XYZ file of C-alpha atoms in Angstrom:
648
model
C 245.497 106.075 -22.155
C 242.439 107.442 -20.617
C 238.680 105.693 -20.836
C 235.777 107.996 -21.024
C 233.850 105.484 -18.382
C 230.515 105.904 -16.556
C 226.632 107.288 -17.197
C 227.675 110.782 -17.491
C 231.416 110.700 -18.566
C 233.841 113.450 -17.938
C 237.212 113.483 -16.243
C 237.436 114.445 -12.566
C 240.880 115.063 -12.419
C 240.555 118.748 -11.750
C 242.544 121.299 -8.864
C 241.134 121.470 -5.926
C 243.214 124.551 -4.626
C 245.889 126.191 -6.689
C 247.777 128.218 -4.890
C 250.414 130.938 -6.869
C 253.448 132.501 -4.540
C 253.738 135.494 -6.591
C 256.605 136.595 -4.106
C 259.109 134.366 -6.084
C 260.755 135.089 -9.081
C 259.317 133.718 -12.567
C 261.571 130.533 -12.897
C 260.833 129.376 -9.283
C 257.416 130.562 -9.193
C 255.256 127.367 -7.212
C 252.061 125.767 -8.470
C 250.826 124.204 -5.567
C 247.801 121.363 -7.058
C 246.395 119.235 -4.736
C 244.185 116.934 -7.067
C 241.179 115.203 -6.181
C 241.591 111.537 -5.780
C 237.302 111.174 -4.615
C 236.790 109.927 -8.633
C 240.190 108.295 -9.433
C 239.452 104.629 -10.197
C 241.918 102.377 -10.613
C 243.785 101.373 -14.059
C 241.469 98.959 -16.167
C 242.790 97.243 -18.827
C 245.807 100.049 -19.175
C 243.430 102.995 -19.034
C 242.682 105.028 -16.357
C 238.919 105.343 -15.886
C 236.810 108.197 -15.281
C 233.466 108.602 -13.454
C 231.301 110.950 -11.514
C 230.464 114.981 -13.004
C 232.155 117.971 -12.060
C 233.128 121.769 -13.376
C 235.575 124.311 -12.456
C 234.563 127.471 -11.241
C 236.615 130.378 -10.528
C 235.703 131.631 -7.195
C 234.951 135.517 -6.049
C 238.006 137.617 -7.927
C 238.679 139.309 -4.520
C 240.769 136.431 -3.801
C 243.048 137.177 -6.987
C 244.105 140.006 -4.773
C 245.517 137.573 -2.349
C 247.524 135.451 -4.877
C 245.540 132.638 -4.239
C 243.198 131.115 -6.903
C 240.534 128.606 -5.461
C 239.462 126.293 -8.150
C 235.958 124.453 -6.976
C 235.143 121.075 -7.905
C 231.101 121.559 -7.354
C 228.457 119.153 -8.969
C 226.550 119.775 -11.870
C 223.152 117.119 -11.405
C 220.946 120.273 -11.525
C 218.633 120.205 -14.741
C 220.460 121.672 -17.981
C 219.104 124.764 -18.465
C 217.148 125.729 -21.569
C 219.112 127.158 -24.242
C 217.891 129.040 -27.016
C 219.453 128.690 -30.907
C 219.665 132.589 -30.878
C 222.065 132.084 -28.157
C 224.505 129.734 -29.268
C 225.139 131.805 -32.946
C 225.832 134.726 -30.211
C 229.081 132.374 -29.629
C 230.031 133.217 -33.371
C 233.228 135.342 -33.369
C 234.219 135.503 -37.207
C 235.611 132.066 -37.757
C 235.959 131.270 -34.212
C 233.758 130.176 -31.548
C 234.051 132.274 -28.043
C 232.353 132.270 -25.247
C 232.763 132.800 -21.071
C 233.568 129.401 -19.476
C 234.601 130.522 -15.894
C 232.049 131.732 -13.614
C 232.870 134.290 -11.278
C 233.300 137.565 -13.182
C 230.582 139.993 -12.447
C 228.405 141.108 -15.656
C 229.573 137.700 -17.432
C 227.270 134.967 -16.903
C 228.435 131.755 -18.410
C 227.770 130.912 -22.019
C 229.935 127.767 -22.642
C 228.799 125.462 -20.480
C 229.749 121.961 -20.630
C 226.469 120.730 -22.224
C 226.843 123.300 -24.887
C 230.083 122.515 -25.610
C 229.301 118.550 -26.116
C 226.682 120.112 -28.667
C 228.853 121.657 -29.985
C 231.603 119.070 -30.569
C 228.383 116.634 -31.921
C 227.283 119.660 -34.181
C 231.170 119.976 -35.596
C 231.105 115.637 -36.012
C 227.427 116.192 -38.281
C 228.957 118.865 -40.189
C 232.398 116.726 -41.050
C 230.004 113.803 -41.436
C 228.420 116.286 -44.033
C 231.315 117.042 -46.101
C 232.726 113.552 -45.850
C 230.159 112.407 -48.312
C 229.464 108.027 -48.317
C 231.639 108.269 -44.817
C 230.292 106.993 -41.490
C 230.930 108.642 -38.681
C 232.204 104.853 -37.279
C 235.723 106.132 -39.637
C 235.695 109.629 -38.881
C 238.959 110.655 -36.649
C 239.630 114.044 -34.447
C 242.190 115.260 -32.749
C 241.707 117.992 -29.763
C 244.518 119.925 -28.632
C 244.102 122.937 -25.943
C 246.522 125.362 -24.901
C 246.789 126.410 -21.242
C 243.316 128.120 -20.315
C 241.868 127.235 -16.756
C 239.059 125.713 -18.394
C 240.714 123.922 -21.430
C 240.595 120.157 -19.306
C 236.719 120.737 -18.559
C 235.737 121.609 -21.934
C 238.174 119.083 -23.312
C 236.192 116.580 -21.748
C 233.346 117.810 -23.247
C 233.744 118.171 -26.117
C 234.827 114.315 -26.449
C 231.669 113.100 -24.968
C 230.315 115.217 -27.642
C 232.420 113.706 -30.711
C 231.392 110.381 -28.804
C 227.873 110.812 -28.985
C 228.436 111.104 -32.809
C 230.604 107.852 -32.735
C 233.853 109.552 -33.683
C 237.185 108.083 -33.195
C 238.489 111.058 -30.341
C 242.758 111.585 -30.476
C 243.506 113.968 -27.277
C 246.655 115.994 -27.549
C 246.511 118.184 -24.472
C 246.905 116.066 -21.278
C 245.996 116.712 -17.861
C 247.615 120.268 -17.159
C 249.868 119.989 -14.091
C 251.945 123.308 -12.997
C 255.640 122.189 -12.065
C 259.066 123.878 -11.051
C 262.057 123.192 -10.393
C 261.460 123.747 -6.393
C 258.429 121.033 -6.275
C 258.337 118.758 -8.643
C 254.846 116.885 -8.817
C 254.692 113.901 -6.540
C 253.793 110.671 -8.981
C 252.063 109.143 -6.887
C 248.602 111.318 -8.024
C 248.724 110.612 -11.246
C 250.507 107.741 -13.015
C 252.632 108.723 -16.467
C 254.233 106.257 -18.557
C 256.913 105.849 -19.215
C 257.697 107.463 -15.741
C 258.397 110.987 -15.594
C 262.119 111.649 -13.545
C 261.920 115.578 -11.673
C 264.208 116.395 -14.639
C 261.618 115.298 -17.136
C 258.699 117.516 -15.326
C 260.900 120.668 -15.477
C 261.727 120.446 -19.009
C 258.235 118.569 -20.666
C 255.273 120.194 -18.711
C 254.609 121.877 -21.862
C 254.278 119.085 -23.884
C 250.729 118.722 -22.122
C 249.371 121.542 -24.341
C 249.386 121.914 -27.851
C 249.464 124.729 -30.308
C 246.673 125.621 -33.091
C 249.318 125.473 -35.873
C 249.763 121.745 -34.466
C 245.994 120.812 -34.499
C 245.729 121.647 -38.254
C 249.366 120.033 -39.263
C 247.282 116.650 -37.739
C 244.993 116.654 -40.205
C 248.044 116.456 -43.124
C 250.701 114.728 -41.148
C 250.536 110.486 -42.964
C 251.343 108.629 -39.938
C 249.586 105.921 -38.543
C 251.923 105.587 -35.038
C 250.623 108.971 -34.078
C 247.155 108.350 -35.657
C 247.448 110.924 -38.610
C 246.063 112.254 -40.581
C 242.827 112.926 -38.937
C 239.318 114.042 -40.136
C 238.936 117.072 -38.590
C 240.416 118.990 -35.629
C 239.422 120.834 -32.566
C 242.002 123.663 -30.915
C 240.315 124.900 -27.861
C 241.753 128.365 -27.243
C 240.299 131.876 -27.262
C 244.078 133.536 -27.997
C 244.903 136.319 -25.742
C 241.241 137.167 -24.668
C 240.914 137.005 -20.284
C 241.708 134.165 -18.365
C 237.399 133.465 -18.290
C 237.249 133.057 -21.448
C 237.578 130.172 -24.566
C 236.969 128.547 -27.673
C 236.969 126.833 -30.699
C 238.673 126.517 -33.812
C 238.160 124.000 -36.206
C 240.572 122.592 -39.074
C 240.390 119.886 -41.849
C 242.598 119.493 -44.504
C 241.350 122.191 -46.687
C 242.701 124.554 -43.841
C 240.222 126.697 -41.032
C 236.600 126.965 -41.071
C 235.188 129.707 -42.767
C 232.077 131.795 -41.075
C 229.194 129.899 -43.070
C 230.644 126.963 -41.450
C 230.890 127.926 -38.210
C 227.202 128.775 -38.459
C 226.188 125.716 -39.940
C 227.740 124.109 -36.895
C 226.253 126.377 -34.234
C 222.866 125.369 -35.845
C 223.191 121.819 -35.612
C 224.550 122.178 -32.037
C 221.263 124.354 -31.521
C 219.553 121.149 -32.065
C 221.435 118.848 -30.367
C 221.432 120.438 -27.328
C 217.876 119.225 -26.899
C 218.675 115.767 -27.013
C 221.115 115.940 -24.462
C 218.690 118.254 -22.227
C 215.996 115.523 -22.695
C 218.850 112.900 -20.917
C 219.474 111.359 -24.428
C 220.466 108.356 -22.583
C 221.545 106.220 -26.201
C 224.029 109.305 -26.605
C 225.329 109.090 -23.269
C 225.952 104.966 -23.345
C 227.420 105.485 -27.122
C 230.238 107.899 -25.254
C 230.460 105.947 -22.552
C 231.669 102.854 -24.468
C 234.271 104.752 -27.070
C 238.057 104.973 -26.077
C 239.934 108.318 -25.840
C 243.623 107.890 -27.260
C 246.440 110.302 -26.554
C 249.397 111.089 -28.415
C 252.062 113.408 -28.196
C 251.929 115.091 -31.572
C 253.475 118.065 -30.538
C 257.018 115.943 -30.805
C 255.773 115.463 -34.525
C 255.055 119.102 -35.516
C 258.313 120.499 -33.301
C 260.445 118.362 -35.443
C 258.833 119.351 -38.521
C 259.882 122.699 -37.769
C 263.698 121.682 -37.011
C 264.274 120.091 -40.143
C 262.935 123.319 -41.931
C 265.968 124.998 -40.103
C 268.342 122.620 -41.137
C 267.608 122.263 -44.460
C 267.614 125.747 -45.236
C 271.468 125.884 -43.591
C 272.481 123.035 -45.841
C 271.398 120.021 -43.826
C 273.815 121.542 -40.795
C 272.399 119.604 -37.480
C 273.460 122.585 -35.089
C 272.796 125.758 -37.582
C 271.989 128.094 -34.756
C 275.163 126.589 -32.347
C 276.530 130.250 -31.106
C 273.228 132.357 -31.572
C 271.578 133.179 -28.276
C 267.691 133.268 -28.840
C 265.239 134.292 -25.876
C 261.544 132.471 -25.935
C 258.518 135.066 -24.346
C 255.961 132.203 -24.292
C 253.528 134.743 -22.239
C 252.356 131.726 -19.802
C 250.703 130.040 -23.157
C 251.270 127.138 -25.168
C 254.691 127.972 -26.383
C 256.962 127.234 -24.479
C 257.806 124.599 -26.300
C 259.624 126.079 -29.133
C 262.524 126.439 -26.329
C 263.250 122.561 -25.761
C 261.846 120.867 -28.779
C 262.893 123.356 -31.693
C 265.475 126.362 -30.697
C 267.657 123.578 -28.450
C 268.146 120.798 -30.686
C 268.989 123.680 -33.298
C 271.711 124.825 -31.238
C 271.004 128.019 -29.674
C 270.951 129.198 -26.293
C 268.255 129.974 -24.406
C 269.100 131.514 -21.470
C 266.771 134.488 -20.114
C 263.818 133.008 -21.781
C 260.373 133.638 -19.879
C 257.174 133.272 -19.129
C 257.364 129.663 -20.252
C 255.290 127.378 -17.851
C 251.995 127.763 -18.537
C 249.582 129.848 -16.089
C 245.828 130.286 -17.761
C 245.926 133.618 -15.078
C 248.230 135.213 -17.842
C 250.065 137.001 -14.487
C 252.901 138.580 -16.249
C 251.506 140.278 -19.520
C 248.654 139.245 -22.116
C 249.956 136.971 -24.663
C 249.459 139.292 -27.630
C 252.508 140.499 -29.946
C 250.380 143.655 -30.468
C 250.169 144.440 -27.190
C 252.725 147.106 -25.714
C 253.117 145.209 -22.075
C 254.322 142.237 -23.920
C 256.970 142.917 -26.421
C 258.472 145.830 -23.405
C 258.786 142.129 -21.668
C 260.607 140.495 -24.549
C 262.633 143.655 -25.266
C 263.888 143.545 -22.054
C 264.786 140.506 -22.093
C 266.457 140.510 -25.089
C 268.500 143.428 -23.787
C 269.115 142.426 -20.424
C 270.448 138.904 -21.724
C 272.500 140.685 -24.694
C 270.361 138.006 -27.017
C 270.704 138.330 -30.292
C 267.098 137.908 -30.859
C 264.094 137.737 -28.897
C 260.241 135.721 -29.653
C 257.127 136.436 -28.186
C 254.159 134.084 -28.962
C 250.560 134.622 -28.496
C 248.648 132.033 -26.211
C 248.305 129.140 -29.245
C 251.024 130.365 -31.163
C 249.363 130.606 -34.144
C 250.965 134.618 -33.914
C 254.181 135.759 -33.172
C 256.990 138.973 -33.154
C 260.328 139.126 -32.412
C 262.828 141.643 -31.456
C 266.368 142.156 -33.251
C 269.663 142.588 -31.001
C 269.116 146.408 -30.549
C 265.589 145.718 -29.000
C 264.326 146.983 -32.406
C 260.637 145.076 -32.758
C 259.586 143.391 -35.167
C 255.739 143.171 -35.376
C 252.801 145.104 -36.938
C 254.390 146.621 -40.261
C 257.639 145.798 -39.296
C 256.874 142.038 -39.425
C 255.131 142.287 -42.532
C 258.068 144.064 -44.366
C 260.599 141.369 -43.190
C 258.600 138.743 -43.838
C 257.476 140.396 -47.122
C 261.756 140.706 -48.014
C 261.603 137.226 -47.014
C 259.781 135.766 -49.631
C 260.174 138.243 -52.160
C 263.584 137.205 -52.136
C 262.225 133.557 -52.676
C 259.704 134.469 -55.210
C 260.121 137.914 -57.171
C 257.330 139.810 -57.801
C 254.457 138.033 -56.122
C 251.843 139.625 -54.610
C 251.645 140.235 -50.447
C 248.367 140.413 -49.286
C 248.013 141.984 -45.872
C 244.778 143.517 -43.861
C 243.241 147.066 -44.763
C 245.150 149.113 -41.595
C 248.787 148.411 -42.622
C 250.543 151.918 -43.728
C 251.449 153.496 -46.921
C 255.165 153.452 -46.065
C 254.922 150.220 -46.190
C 253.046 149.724 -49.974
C 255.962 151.678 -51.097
C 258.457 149.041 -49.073
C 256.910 146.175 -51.421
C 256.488 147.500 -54.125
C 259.381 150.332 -54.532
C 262.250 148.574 -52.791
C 261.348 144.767 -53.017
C 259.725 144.742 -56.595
C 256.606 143.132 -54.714
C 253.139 144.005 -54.927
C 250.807 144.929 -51.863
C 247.171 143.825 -52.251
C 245.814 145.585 -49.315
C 242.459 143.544 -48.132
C 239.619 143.234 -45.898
C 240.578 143.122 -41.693
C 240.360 139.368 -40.219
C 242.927 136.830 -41.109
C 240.677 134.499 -42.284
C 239.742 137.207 -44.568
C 243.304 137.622 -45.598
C 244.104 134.205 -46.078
C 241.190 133.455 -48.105
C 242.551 136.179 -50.465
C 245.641 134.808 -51.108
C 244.340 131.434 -51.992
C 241.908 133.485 -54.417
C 244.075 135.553 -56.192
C 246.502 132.369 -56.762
C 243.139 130.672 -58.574
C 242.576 133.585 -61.008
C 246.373 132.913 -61.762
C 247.928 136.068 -60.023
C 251.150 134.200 -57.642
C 251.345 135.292 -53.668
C 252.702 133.889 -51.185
C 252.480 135.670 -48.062
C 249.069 136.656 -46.649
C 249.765 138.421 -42.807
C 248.286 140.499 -40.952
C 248.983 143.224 -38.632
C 247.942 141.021 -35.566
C 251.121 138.682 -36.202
C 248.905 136.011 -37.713
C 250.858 135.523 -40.909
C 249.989 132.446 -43.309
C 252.143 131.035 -46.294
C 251.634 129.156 -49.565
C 254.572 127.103 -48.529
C 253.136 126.089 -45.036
C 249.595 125.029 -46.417
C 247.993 128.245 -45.809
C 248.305 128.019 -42.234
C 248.605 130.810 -39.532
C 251.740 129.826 -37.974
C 253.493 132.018 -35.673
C 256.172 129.070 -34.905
C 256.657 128.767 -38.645
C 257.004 132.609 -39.227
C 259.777 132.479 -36.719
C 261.133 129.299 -38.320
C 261.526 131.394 -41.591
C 263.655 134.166 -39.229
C 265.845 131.479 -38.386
C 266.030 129.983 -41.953
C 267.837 133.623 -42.788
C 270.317 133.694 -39.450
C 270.906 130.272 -40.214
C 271.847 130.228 -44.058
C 273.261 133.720 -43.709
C 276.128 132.341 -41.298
C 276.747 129.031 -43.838
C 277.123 131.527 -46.916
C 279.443 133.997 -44.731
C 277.532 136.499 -43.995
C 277.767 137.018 -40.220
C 276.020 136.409 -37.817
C 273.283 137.772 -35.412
C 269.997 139.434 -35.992
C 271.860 142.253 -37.898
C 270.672 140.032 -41.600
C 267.090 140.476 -40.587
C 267.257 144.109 -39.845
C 269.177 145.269 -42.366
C 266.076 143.523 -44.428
C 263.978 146.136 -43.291
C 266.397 148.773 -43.841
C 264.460 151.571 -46.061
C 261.034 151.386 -44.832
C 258.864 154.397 -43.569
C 257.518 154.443 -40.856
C 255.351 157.470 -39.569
C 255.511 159.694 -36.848
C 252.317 159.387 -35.333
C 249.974 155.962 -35.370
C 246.671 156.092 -33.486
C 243.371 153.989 -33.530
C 240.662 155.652 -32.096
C 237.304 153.373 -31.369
C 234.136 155.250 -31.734
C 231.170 153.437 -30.273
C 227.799 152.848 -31.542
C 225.209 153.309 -28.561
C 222.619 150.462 -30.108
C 220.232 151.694 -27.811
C 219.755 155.242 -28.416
C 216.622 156.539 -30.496
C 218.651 156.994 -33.606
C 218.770 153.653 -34.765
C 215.331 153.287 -34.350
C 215.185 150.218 -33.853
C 217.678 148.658 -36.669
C 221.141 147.306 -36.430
C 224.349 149.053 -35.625
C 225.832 147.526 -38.642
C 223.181 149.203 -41.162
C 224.163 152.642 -38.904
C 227.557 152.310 -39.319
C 227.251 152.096 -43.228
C 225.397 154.795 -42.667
C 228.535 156.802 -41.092
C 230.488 155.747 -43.509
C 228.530 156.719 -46.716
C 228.608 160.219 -44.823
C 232.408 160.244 -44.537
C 232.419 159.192 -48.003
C 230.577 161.930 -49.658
C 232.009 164.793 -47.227
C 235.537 163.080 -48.372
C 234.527 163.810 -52.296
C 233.809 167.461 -51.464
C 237.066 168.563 -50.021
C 240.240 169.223 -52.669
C 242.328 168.410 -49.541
C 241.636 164.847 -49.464
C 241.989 161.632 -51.599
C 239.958 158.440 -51.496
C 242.125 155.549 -51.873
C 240.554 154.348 -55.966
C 240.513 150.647 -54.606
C 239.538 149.682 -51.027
C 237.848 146.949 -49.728
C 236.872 147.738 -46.220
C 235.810 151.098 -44.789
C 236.699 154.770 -46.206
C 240.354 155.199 -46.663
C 241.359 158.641 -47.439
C 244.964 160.592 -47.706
C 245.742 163.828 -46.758
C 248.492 166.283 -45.145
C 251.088 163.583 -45.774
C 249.303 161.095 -44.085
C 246.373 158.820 -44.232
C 243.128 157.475 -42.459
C 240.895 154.626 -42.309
C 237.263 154.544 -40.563
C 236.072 150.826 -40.763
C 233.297 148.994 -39.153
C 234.251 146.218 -36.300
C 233.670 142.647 -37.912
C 231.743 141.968 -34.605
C 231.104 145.088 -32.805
C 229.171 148.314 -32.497
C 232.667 150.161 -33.075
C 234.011 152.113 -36.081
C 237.866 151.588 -35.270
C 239.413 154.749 -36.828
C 243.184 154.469 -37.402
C 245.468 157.377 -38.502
C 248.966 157.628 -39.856
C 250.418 160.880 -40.271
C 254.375 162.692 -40.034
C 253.594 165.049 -37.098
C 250.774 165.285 -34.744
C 249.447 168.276 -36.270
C 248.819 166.514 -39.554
C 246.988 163.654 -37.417
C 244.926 166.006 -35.944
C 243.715 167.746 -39.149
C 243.121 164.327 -40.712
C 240.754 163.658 -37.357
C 239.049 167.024 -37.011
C 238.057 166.413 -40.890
C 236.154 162.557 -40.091
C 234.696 164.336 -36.682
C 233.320 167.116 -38.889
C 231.954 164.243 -41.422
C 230.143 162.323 -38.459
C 229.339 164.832 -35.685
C 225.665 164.443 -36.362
C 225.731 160.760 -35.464
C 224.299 161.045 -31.998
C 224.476 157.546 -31.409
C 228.144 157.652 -32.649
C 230.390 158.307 -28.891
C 232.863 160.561 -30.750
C 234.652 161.696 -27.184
C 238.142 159.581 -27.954
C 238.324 161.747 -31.344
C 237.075 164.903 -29.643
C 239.594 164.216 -26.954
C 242.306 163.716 -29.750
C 241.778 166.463 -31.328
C 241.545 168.708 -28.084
C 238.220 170.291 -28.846
């Protein structure tokens, strides 16, 4: 247990020098963490107890070059600066909240500081306070979780003094993060665990320090007092695959993520709080002070949630995978888990998985299942191991892809046809609702092959998600809403963006198709997919609003994109060569020359993200020389990637 103790409370556990031999191989890579003992009281009462104030800071990035990360332990008793409301709704990201918590990148001053953080953990305990009508905030529980960020045990710390100052009961799942192998296993005498951890235990549970966003929302459903569930609300603190300087909030209750009003609502509150803690609120500070911080490993709770899915879909089996040989690409994040605590107990083997301890430097590829870097890692390793299936996870695992036998992928529109086979096969005819950029080939997947129906939405997988629970309340069924990201959410699994369940479904199919004699290996999945199109030629092109440039006079880039677009729209209407989709819900989508286009603008950026499907690169470049023709005259518009594409 850990005590938040002291006038200004925050843990000072933090690295003094981390040191990364990038000379060794991946599994015996060493994480060198000398800790600093100046702070470290001794146990009282079972708890260790905190005192003192200190942040991390990344020092100059020329010593990246070196391999060797210095993190500083440097005192923050200067005055809080002023902060002004405008500034905190700039942390708004959609749903989200994101901001820069590590100093040290040049042209990115911080904007999630420690103080605004604790605002913002009090401004998320007013708004649940809020909801949770004739509730006082004396009975209001939270859970934080964090996955493995360089900054996630500063702000974690914050953000309980914050939920403190608002007299919330504070659950921690993320412990201190320590960096073992199997070369130096961490000396025990630095930090005390109990029950003791052997140098077998550290190899194979460093990951259960983290947890995973999927996790943080399953807390507020799971009924179980020994692990403190459910709770009120919860607090992930991630900022997915974005650079190591960054992070971020998400926030769950039981009705599922926050929507964007919310976040607002909670950004304004924060606004205000802020000012109380500038002004030394000193009745805030004593009120944290006093209030206990439990832990609890909840990430035991939601791993075996996920193996009794598997083994209940194989016909209660307690080894269904025994003989399958599964690699984990955890991409240095928070899932490395799903190795030990789900894919293990299931069976399989795991040999040739990677990338599994976690490192918030993200040194091997960016956690991102869209990304090329990473899933040319997993495919490799799938190969190279002669797996028969391959996983790659995003940093908080609430995405994922995977990669059949053959190193064929399975993300983007891949994913989303076998998932859509999936549960079509589960529930005939319902309705898969997906984001606005996935292809054509793949509405006539669902809807040709499958018997489905593809209710192609809005980008943003809140967006999507909030669809699917819309259409089932006007009484139309679906049960998969997914995105081309990898975030994929089912009726089944509360509405949730899973990536560890989405890969639990995968093995549902490997599983039962070996009990009903089918065969094994990841041949049942891809033969799933067997029939779908898939073009020639997939591009997005980003065209960039200048907002400073005379043209938009002064307004937003938002009311000059809708400007573009109108433009698009009308020069679409003109030409016999071109078809406007009859229902659309973001953007202009248009077909032509056996192919297809989509200009949208960026949910948070000055960009109009064009993506274009076509069978050739010819027919992609007469679909793009017809939108540079339609927005030429947009001066403020930097059209150079389309010119460029189209080779004028």
């Amino acid at each position: 247990m850990a005590a938040l103790s002291g006038k200004v409370v925050q843990h000072n556990l933090v690295a003094k020098c981390c040191q990364q031999d990038r000379e060794l191989s991946t599994k015996y890579r060493l994480y060198y963490c000398t800790l600093s003992r100046r702070n470290l009281l001794p146990p009282v009462g079972g708890k260790l107890a905190w005192n003192g104030n200190s942040t991390m800071q990344l020092d100059a990035l020329s010593k990246f070059k070196r391999g060797i990360v210095y993190c500083n332990a440097a005192s923050s008793s200067t005055a809080i600066p002023t902060v002004e409301k405008s500034n905190f709704l700039k942390l708004q990201n959609g749903s989200d909240i994101r901001g820069v918590a590590v100093d040290g990148v040049e042209g990115e001053p911080l904007t999630l500081t420690e103080t605004v953080t604790e605002a913002i953990a009090a401004g998320f305990s007013g708004w649940l306070l809020a909801k949770k009508k004739n509730v006082s905030s004396k009975c209001l529980r939270v859970s934080i979780g964090h996955d493995s960020r360089i900054s996630a045990q500063k702000l974690q710390d914050a953000v309980s003094r914050g939920l403190a100052r608002a007299g919330v009961e504070v659950i921690q799942y993320g412990l201190v993060m320590l960096f073992f192998s199997t070369r130096a296993p961490f000396s025990q005498n630095e930090v005390k665990f109990s029950p003791p951890l052997t140098s077998r235990s550290l190899e194979r549970n460093w990951y259960d320090r983290l947890a995973s966003t999927p996790a943080m929302f399953n807390s507020t459903l799971t009924e179980n007092e020994e692990f403190s569930c459910p709770v009120d609300g919860s607090i992930m603190i991630t900022a997915s695959h974005l650079p190591y300087n960054r992070n971020g909030f998400k926030f769950f209750t039981s009705a599922g993520g926050l929507g964007k009003p919310d976040i607002k609502d909670i950004l304004e509150r924060a606004a205000d709080i802020y000012k109380n803690i500038a002004n030394d609120d000193s009745k805030g500070a004593e009120t944290a002070a006093s209030l206990d911080v439990k832990r609890v490993d909840y990430m035991s709770v939601y791993a075996s949630n996920l193996v009794a899915a598997v083994r209940k879909a194989a016909g209660n089996i307690e080894k269904p995978l025994e003989g399958f040989h599964i690699v984990v690409d955890a991409g240095n994040g928070a899932g490395g888990f799903f190795v030990g605590k789900v894919l293990e107990p299931l069976g399989a083997i795991t040999s040739g998985s990677q990338f599994l301890e976690p490192d918030g430097l993200f040194p091997n590829h960016i956690p991102n299942p869209e990304d090329k870097t990473a899933m040319k890692a997993i495919t490799k390793a799938v190969l190279d191991n002669r797996a028969d299936l391959g996983i790659i996870f995003d940093t908080d695992v609430d995405r994922s892809a995977a990669v059949d036998s053959s190193g064929r992928e399975f993300n983007r529109n891949r994913l989303i046809a076998l998932m859509s086979a999936i549960i079509l096969e589960e529930h005939p005819g319902t309705t898969i609702v997906t984001d606005s950029v996935t292809s054509d080939g793949l509405t006539t997947f669902i809807e040709k092959k499958l018997g489905g129906k593809h209710h192609r939405f809005k980008r943003g997988y809140k967006n999507v998600i909030d669809e699917a629970i819309r259409l089932n309340s006007v009484g139309e069924e679906a049960h998969l809403a997914i995105e081309t990201s990898g975030h994929g959410a089912l009726k089944e699994n509360h509405w949730l963006d899973d990536g560890a369940y989405l890969m639990v479904k995968l093995l549902n199919k490997l599983a039962s198709a070996r009990t009903s004699g089918l065969g094994g290996g990841s041949k049942v999945l891809t033969d799933m997919v067997e029939g779908l199109e898939e073009p020639a030629v997939a591009v997005e092109l980003r065209l960039k609003i200048d907002q400073n440039h005379p043209d938009l006079q002064g307004g937003s880039f938002r009311d000059y994109g809708e400007a573009v677009l109108k433009q698009l729209e009308n020069t679409v209407e003109l030409d016999t060569k071109l078809l406007k989709a009859p229902v659309n819900y973001e953007g202009v989508r248009v077909s032509g020359y056996g192919g297809w286009f989509l200009l949208r603008l960026s949910l948070h950026d000055p960009v109009l993200p064009l993506n274009i499907e076509a069978p050739s690169k010819e027919d992609a470049v007469k679909l793009a020389h017809d939108v540079l023709n339609a927005v030429k005259e947009f001066t403020a518009l930097d059209t150079s990637a389309l010119t460029k594409f189209v080779g004028v």
